[in-house]
PDB file of C-alpha atoms and ligand atoms in Angstrom:
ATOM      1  CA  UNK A 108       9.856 -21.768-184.144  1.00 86.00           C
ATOM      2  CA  UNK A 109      12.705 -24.015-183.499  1.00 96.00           C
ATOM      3  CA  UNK A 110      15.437 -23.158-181.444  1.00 98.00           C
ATOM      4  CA  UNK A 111      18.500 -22.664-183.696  1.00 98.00           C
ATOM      5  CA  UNK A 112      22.166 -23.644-182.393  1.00 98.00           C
ATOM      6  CA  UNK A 113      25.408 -23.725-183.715  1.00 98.00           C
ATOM      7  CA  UNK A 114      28.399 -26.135-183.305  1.00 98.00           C
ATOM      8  CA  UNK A 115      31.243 -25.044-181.337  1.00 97.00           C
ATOM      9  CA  UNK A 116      33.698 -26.535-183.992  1.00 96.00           C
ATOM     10  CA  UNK A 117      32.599 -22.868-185.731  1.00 97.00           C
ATOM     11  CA  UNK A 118      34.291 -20.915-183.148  1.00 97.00           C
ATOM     12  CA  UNK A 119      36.702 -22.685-181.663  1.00 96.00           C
ATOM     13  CA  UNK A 120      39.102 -26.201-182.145  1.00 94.00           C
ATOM     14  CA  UNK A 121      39.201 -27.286-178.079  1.00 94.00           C
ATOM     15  CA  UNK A 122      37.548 -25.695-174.868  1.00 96.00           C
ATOM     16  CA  UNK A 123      39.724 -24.022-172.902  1.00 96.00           C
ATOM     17  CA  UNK A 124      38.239 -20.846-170.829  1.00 97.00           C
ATOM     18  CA  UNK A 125      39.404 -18.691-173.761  1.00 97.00           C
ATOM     19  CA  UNK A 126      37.644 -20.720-176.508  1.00 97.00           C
ATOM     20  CA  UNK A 127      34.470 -21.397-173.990  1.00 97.00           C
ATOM     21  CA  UNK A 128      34.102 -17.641-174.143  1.00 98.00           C
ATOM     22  CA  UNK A 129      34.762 -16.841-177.597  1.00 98.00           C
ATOM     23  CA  UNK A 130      32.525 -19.483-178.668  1.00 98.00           C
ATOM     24  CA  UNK A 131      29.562 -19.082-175.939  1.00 98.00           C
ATOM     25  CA  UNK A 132      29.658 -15.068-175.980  1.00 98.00           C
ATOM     26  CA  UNK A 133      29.581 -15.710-179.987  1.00 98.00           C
ATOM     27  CA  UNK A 134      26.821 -17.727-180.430  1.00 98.00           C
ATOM     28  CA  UNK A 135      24.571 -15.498-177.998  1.00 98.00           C
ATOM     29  CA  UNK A 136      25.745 -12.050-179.336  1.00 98.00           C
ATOM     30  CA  UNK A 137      24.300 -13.471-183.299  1.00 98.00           C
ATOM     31  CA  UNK A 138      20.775 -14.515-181.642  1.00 98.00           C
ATOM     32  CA  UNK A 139      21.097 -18.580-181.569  1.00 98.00           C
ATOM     33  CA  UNK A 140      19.419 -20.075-179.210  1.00 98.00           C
ATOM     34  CA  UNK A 141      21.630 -23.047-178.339  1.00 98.00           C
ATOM     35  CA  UNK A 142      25.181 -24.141-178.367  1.00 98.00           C
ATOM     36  CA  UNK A 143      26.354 -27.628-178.804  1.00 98.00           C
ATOM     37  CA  UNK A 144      29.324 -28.384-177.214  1.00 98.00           C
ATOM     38  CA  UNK A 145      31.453 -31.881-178.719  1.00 96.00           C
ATOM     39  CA  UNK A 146      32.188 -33.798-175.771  1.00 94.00           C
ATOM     40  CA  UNK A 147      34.745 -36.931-177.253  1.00 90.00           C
ATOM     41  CA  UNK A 148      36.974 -36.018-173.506  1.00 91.00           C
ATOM     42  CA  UNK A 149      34.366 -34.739-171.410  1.00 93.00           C
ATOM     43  CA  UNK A 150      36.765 -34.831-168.649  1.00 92.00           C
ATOM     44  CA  UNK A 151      38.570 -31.899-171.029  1.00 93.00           C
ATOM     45  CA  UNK A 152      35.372 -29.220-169.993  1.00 96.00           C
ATOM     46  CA  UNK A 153      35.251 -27.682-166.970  1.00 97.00           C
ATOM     47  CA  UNK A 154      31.520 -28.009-166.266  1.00 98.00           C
ATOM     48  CA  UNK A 155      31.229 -25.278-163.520  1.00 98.00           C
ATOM     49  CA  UNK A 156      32.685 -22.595-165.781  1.00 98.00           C
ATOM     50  CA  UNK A 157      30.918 -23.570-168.796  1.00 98.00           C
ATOM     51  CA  UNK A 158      27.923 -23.532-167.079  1.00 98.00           C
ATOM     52  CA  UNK A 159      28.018 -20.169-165.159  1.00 98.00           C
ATOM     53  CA  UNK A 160      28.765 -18.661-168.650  1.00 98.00           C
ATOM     54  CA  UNK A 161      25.782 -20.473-170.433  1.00 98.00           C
ATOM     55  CA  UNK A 162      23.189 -19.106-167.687  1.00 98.00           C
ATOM     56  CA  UNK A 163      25.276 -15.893-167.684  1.00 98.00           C
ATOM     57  CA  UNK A 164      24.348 -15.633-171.606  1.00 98.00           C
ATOM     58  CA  UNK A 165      21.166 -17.315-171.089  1.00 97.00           C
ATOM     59  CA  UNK A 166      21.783 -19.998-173.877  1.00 98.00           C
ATOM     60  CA  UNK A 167      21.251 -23.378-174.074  1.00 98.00           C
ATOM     61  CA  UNK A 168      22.802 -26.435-174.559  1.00 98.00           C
ATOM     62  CA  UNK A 169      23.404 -29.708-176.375  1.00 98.00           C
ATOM     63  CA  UNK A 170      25.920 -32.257-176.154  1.00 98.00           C
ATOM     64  CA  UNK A 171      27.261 -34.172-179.004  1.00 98.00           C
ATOM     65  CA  UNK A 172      30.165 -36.969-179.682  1.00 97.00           C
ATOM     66  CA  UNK A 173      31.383 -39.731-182.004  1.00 97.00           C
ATOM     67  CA  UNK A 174      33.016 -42.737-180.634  1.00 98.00           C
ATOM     68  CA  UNK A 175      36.586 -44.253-180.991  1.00 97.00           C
ATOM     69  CA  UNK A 176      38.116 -47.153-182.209  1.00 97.00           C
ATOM     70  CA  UNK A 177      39.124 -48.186-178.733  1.00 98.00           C
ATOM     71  CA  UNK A 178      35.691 -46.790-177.435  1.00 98.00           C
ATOM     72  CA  UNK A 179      33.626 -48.587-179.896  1.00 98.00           C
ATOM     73  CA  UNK A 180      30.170 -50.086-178.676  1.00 98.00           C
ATOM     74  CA  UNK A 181      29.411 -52.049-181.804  1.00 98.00           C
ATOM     75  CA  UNK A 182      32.748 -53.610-181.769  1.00 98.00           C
ATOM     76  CA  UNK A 183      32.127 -57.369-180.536  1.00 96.00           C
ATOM     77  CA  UNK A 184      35.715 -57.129-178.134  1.00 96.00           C
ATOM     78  CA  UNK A 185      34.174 -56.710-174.775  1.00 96.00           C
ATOM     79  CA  UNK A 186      36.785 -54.539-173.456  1.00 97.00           C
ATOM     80  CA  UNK A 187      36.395 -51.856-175.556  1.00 98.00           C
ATOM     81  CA  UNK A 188      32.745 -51.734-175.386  1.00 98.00           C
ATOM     82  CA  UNK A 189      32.976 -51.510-171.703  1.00 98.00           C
ATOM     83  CA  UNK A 190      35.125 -48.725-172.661  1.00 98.00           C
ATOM     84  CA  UNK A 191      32.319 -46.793-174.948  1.00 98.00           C
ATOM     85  CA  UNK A 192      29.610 -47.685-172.533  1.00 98.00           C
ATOM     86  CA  UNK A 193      32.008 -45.809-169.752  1.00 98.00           C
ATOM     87  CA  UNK A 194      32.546 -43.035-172.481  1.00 98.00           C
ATOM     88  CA  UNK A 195      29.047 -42.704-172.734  1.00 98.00           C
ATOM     89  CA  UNK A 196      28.081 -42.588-169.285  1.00 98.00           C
ATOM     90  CA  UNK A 197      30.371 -40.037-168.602  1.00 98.00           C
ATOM     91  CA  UNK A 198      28.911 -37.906-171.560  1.00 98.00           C
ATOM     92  CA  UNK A 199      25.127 -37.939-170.411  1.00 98.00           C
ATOM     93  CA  UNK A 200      26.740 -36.899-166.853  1.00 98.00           C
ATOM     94  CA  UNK A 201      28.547 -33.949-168.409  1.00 98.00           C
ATOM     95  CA  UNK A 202      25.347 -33.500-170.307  1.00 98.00           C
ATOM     96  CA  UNK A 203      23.379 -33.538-167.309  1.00 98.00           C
ATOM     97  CA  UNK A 204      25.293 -31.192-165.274  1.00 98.00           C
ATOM     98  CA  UNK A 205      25.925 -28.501-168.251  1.00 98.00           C
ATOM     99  CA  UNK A 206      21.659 -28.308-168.289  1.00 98.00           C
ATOM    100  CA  UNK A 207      21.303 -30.341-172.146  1.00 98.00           C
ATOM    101  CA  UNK A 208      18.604 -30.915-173.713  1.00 96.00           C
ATOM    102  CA  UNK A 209      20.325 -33.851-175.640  1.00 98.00           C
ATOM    103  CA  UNK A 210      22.723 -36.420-175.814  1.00 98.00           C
ATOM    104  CA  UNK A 211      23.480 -36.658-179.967  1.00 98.00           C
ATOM    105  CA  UNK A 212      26.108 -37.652-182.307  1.00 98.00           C
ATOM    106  CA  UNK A 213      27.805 -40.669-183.568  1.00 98.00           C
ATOM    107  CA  UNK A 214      27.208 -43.020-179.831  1.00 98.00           C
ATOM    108  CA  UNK A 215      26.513 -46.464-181.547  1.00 98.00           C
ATOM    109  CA  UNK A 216      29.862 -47.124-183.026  1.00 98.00           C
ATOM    110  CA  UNK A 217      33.390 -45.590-183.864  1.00 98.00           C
ATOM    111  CA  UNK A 218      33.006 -42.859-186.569  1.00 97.00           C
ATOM    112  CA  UNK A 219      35.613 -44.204-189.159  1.00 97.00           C
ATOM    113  CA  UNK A 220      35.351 -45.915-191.870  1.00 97.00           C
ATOM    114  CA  UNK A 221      34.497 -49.492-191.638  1.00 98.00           C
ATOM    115  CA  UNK A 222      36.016 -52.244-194.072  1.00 98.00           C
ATOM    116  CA  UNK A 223      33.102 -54.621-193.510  1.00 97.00           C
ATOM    117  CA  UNK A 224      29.680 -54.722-192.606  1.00 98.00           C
ATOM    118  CA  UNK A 225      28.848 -54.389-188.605  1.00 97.00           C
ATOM    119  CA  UNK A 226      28.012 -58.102-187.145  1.00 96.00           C
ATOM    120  CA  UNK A 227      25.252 -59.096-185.774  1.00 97.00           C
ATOM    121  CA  UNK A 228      26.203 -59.739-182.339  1.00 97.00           C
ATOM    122  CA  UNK A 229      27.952 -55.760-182.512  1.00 97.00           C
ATOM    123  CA  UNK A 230      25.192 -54.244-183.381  1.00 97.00           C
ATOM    124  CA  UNK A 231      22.999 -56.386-180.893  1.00 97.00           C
ATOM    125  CA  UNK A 232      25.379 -55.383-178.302  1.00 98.00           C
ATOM    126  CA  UNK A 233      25.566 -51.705-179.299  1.00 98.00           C
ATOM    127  CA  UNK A 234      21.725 -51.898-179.336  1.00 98.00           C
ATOM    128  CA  UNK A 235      21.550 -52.855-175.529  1.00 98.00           C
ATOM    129  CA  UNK A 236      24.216 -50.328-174.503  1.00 98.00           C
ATOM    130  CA  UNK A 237      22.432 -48.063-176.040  1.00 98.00           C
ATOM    131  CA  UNK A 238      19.419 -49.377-173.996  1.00 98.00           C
ATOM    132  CA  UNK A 239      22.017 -48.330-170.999  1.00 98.00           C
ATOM    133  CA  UNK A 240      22.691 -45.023-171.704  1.00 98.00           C
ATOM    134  CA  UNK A 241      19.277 -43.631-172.453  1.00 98.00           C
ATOM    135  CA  UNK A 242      18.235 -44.929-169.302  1.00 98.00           C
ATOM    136  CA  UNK A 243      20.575 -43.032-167.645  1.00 98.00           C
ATOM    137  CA  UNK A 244      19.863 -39.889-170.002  1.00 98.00           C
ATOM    138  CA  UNK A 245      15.819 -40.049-169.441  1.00 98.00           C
ATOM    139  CA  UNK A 246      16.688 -40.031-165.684  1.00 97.00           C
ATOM    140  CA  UNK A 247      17.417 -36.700-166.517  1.00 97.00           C
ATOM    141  CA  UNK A 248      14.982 -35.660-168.998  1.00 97.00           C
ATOM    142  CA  UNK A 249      17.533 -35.713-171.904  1.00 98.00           C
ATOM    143  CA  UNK A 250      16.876 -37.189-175.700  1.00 98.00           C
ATOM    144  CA  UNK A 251      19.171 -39.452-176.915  1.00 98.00           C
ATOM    145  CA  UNK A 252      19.726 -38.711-181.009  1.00 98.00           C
ATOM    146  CA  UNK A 253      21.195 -41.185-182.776  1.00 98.00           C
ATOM    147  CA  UNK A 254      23.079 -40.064-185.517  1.00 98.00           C
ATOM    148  CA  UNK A 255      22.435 -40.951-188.991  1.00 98.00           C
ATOM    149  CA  UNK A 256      25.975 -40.021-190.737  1.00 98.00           C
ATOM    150  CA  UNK A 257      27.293 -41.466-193.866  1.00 98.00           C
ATOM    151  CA  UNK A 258      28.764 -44.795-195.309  1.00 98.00           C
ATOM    152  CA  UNK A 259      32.348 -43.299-194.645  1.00 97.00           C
ATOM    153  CA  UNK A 260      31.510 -42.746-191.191  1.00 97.00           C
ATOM    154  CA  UNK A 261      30.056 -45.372-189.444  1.00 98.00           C
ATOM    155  CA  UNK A 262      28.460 -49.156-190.645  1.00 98.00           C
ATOM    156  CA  UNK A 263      25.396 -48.777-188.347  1.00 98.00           C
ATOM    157  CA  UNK A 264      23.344 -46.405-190.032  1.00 98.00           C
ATOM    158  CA  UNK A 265      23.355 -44.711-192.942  1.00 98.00           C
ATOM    159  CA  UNK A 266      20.080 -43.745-193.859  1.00 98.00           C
ATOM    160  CA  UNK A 267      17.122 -42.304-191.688  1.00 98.00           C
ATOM    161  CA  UNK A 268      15.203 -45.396-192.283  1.00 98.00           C
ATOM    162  CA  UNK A 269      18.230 -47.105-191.016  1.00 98.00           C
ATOM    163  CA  UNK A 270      17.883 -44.796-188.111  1.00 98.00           C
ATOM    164  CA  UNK A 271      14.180 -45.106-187.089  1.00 98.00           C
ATOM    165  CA  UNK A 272      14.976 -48.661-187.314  1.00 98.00           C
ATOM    166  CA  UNK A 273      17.701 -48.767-184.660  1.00 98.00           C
ATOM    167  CA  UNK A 274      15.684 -46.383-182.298  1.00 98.00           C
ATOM    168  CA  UNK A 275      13.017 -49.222-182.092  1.00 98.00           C
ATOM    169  CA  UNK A 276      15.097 -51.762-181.731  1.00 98.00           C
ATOM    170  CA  UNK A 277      16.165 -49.711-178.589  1.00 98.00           C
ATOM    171  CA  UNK A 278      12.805 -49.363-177.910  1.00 98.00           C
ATOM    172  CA  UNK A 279      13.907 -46.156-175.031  1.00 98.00           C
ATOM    173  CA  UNK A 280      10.685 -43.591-174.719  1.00 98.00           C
ATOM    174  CA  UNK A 281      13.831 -41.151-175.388  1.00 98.00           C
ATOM    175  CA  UNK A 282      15.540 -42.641-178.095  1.00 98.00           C
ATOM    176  CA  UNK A 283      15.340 -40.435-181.245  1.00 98.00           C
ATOM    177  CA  UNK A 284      16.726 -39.732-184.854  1.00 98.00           C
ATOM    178  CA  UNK A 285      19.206 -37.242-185.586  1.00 98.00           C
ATOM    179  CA  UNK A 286      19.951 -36.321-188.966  1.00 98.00           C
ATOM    180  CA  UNK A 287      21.617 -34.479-190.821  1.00 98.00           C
ATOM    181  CA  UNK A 288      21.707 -32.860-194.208  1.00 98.00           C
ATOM    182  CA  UNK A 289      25.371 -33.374-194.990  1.00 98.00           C
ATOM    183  CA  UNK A 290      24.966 -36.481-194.482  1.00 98.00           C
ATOM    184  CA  UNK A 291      21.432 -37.229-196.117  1.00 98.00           C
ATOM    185  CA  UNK A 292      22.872 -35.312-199.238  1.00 98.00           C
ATOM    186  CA  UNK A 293      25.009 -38.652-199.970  1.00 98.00           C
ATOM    187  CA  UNK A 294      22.687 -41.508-198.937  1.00 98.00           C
ATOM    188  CA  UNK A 295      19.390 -40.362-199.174  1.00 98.00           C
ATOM    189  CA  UNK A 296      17.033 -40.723-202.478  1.00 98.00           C
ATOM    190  CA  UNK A 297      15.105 -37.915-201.432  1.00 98.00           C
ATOM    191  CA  UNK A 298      15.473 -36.185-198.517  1.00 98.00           C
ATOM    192  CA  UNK A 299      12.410 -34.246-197.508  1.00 98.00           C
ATOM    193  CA  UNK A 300      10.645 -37.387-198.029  1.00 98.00           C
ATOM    194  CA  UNK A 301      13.002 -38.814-195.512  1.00 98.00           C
ATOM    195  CA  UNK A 302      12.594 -36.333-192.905  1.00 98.00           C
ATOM    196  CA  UNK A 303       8.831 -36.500-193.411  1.00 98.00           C
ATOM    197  CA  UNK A 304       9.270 -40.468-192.910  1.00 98.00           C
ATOM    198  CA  UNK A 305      11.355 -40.408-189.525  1.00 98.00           C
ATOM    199  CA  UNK A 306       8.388 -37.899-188.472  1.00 97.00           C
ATOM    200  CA  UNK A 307       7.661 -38.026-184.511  1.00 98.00           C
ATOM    201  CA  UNK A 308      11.339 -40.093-184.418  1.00 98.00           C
ATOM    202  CA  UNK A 309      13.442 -36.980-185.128  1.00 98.00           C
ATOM    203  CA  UNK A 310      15.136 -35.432-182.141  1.00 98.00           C
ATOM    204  CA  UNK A 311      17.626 -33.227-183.233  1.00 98.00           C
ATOM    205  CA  UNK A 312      18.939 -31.751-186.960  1.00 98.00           C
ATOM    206  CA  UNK A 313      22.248 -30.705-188.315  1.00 98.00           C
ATOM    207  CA  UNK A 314      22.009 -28.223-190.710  1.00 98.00           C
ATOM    208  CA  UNK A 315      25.592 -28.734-193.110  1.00 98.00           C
ATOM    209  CA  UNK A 316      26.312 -27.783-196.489  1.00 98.00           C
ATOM    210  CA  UNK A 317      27.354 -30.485-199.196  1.00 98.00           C
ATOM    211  CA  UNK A 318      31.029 -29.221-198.463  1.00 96.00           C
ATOM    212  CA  UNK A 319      30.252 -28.744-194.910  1.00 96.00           C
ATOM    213  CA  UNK A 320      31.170 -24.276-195.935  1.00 96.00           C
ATOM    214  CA  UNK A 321      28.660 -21.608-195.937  1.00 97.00           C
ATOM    215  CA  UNK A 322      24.568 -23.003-196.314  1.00 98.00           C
ATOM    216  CA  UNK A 323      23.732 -21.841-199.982  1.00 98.00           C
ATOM    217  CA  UNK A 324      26.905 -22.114-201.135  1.00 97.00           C
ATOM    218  CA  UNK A 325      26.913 -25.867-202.449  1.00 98.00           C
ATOM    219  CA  UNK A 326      24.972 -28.434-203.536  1.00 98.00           C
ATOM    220  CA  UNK A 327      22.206 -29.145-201.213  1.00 98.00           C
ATOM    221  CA  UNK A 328      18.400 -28.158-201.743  1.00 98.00           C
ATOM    222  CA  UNK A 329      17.331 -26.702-198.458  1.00 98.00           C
ATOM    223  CA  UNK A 330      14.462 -25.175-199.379  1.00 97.00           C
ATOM    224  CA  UNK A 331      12.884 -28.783-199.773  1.00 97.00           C
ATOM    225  CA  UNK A 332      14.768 -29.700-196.153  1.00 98.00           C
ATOM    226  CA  UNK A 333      13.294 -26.970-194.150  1.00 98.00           C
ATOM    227  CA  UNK A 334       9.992 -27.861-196.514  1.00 97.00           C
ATOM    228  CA  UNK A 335      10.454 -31.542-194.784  1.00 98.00           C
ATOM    229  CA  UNK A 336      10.847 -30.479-191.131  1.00 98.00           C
ATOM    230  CA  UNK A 337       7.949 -28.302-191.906  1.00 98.00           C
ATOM    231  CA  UNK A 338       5.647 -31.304-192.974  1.00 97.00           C
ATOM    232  CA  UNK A 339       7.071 -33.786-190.610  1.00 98.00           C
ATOM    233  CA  UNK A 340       5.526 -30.937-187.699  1.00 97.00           C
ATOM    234  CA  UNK A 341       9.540 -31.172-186.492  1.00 98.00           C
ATOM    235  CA  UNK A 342       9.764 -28.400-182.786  1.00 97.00           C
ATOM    236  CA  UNK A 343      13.336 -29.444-182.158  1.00 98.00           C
ATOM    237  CA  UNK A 344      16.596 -28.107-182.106  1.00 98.00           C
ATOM    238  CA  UNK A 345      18.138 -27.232-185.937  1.00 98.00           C
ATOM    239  CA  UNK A 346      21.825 -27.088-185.644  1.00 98.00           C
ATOM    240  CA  UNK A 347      24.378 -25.092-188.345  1.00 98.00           C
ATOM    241  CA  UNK A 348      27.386 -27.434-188.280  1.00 98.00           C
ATOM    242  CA  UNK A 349      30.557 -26.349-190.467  1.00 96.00           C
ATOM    243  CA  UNK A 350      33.913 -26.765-190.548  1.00 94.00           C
ATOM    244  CA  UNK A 351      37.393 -25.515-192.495  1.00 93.00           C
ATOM    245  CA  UNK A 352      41.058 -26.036-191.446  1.00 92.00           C
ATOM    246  CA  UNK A 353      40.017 -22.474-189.964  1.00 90.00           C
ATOM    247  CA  UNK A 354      39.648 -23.700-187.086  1.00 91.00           C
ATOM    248  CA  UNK A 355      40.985 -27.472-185.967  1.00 87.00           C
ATOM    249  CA  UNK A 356      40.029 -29.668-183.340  1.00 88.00           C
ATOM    250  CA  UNK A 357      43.048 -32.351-184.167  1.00 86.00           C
ATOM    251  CA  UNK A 358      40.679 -35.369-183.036  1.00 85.00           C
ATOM    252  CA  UNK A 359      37.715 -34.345-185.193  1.00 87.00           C
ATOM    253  CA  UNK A 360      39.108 -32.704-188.116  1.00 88.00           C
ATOM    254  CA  UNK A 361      41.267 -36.039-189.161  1.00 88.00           C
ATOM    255  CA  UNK A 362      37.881 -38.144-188.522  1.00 88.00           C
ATOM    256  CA  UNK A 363      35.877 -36.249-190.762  1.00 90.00           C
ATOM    257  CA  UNK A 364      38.518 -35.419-193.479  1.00 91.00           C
ATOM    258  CA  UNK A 365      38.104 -31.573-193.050  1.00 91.00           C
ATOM    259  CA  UNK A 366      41.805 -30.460-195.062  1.00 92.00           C
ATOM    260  CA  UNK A 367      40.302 -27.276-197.127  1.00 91.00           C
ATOM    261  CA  UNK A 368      40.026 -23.749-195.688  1.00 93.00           C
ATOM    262  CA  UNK A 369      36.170 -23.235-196.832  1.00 93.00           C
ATOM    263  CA  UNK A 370      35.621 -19.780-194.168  1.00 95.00           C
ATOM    264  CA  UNK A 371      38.298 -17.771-192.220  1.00 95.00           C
ATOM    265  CA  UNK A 372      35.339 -15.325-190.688  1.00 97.00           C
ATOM    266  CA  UNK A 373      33.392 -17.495-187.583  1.00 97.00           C
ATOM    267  CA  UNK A 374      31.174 -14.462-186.954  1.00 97.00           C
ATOM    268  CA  UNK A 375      30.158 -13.809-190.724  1.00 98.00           C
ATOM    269  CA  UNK A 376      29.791 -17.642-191.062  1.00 98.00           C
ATOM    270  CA  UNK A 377      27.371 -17.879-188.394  1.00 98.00           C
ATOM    271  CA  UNK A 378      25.590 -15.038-188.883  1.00 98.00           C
ATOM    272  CA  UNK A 379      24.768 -15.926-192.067  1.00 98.00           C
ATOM    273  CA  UNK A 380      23.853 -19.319-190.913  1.00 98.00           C
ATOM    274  CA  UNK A 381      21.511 -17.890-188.535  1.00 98.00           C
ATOM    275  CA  UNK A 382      19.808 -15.647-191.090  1.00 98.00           C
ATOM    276  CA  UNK A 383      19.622 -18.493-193.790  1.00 98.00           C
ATOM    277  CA  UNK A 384      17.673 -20.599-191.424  1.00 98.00           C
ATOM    278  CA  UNK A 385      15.461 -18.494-190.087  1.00 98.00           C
ATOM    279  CA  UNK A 386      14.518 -17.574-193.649  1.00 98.00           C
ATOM    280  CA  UNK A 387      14.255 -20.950-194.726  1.00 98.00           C
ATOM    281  CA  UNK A 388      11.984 -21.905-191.340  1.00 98.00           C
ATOM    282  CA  UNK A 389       9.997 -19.009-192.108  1.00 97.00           C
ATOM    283  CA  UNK A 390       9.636 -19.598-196.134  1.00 97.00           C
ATOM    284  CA  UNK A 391       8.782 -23.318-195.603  1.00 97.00           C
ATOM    285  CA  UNK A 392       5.835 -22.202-193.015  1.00 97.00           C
ATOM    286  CA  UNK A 393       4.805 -19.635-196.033  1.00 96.00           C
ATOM    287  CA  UNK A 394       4.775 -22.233-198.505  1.00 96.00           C
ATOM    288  CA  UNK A 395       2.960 -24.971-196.219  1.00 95.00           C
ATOM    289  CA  UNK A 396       0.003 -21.972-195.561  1.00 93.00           C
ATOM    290  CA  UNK A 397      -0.304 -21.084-199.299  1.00 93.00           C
ATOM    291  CA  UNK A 398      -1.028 -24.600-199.920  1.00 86.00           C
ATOM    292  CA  UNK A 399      -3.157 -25.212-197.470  1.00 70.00           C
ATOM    293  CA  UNK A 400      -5.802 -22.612-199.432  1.00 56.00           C
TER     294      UNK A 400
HETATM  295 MN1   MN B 780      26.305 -33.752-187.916  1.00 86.93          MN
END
């Protein structure tokens, strides 16, 4: 079965040893296999102690970001790419040294939203830094996933077609596709069919709700998602990602526009996360062995 994670965002708003705990010693005591830890200041996490509690609670890890403004690698200013390549650099050697699996999020440009199309010679830019970095990721076994987030978010890419796309044109042995269904439930036409499509591309899944609350509680059909990752043969990590004014990481929380209180309760939220997926991993395997007959 996959390994199931959750995002730190559902414990805690920053890292400091009190949130490392709550969040790490949370996400172990509920069963989830992996924790993915958002990394926009990796110089903010104290590697040694997050790492001695990891192994001590023998979970695992992923590391995600999204890019600034000023650290922007599709932005043609050469300055502040320099300044997202260093970001990013720094991000695969936190990665590294935590024990990650993966390198994921928004790393190809600033997540904000754009008031024009990217330009060519951005996104050919972006397209060799990223080039860079997973270089410097496979040198450590890691998977790059390159996040496929909405229109809002980012000019890059918006769909997973738009996302297998880009990992060609980086053309890295460990350049992958990471979606996720928040996301897909606003720009894709059908999104099992997607997920089926990306196939041996996809690297690394965010599980979100249409409102980004409690799975099952809004809009999104995830019994035909989980049906998708079942068909498309997908082994990787599936990650719950939520968030409410609950808990607020300052940085993140303006980005992605996160003002309503949609859970108070980070245990019952992510135990019920766990539980839903598992259910829905297990229900999709059902349903692909009754039609097989
Ligand atoms: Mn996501």
């Amino acid at each position: 079965m996959n390994k199931l994670g959750v995002h730190a965002l559902c414990w805690a708003g920053g890292w400091s040893e009190a949130e490392a705990r709550t969040a790490i010693e949370g996400t172990a005591r509920l069963g989830f296999d992996i924790i993915e830890i958002p990394a926009l200041d990796p110089a903010s996490i104290d590697v040694d102690f997050t790492r001695r509690l990891l192994e001590a609670h023998g979970l695992g890890v992923t590391v995600s970001l999204g890019l600034g403004i000023n650290s922007d690698i599709s932005n043609p200013d050469p300055d502040i790419a320099k300044a997202g390549e260093a970001l990013l650099s720094d991000a695969v050697s936190l990665a590294r040294d935590l024990g990650s699996t993966h390198l994921c999020g928004v790393i190809y440009s600033a997540m904000t939203k754009y008031m024009q199309p990217a330009s060519p010679a951005g996104r050919s830019q972006c397209i060799d830094i990223l080039g860079r970095i997973c270089e410097r990721a496979g040198a450590s076994d890691m998977l790059v996933g390159l996040e496929v987030v909405n229109r809002y978010e980012t000019n890059i890419i918006n769909t997973a077609a738009e996302g297998v796309a880009l990992c060609r044109a980086v053309g890295a042995a460990n350049a992958r596709v990471h979606l996720d269904t928040y996301h897909m439930n606003i720009e894709e036409s059908n999104p099992e069919q997607a997920i089926i499509e990306t196939g041996d591309l996809l690297g690394y899944f965010h599980i979100g709700e249409s409102h980004r609350g409690y799975l099952g509680s809004g809009s999104i059909d995830f019994a035909g998602i989980f049906r998708g990752l079942n068909k498309a043969n997908y082994q990787g990590p599936v990650t719950f990602e939520s968030f409410s004014s609950e808990v607020v990481n300052p940085t993140l929380s303006g980005v992605l526009g996160i003002w309503r209180n949609l859970w108070s309760d980070s245990e019952d939220l992510c135990r019920h996360a766990r539980d839903y997926c598992a259910a829905q991993i297990k229900a999709a395997a059902m349903a692909a062995e009754a039609g097989a007959d």
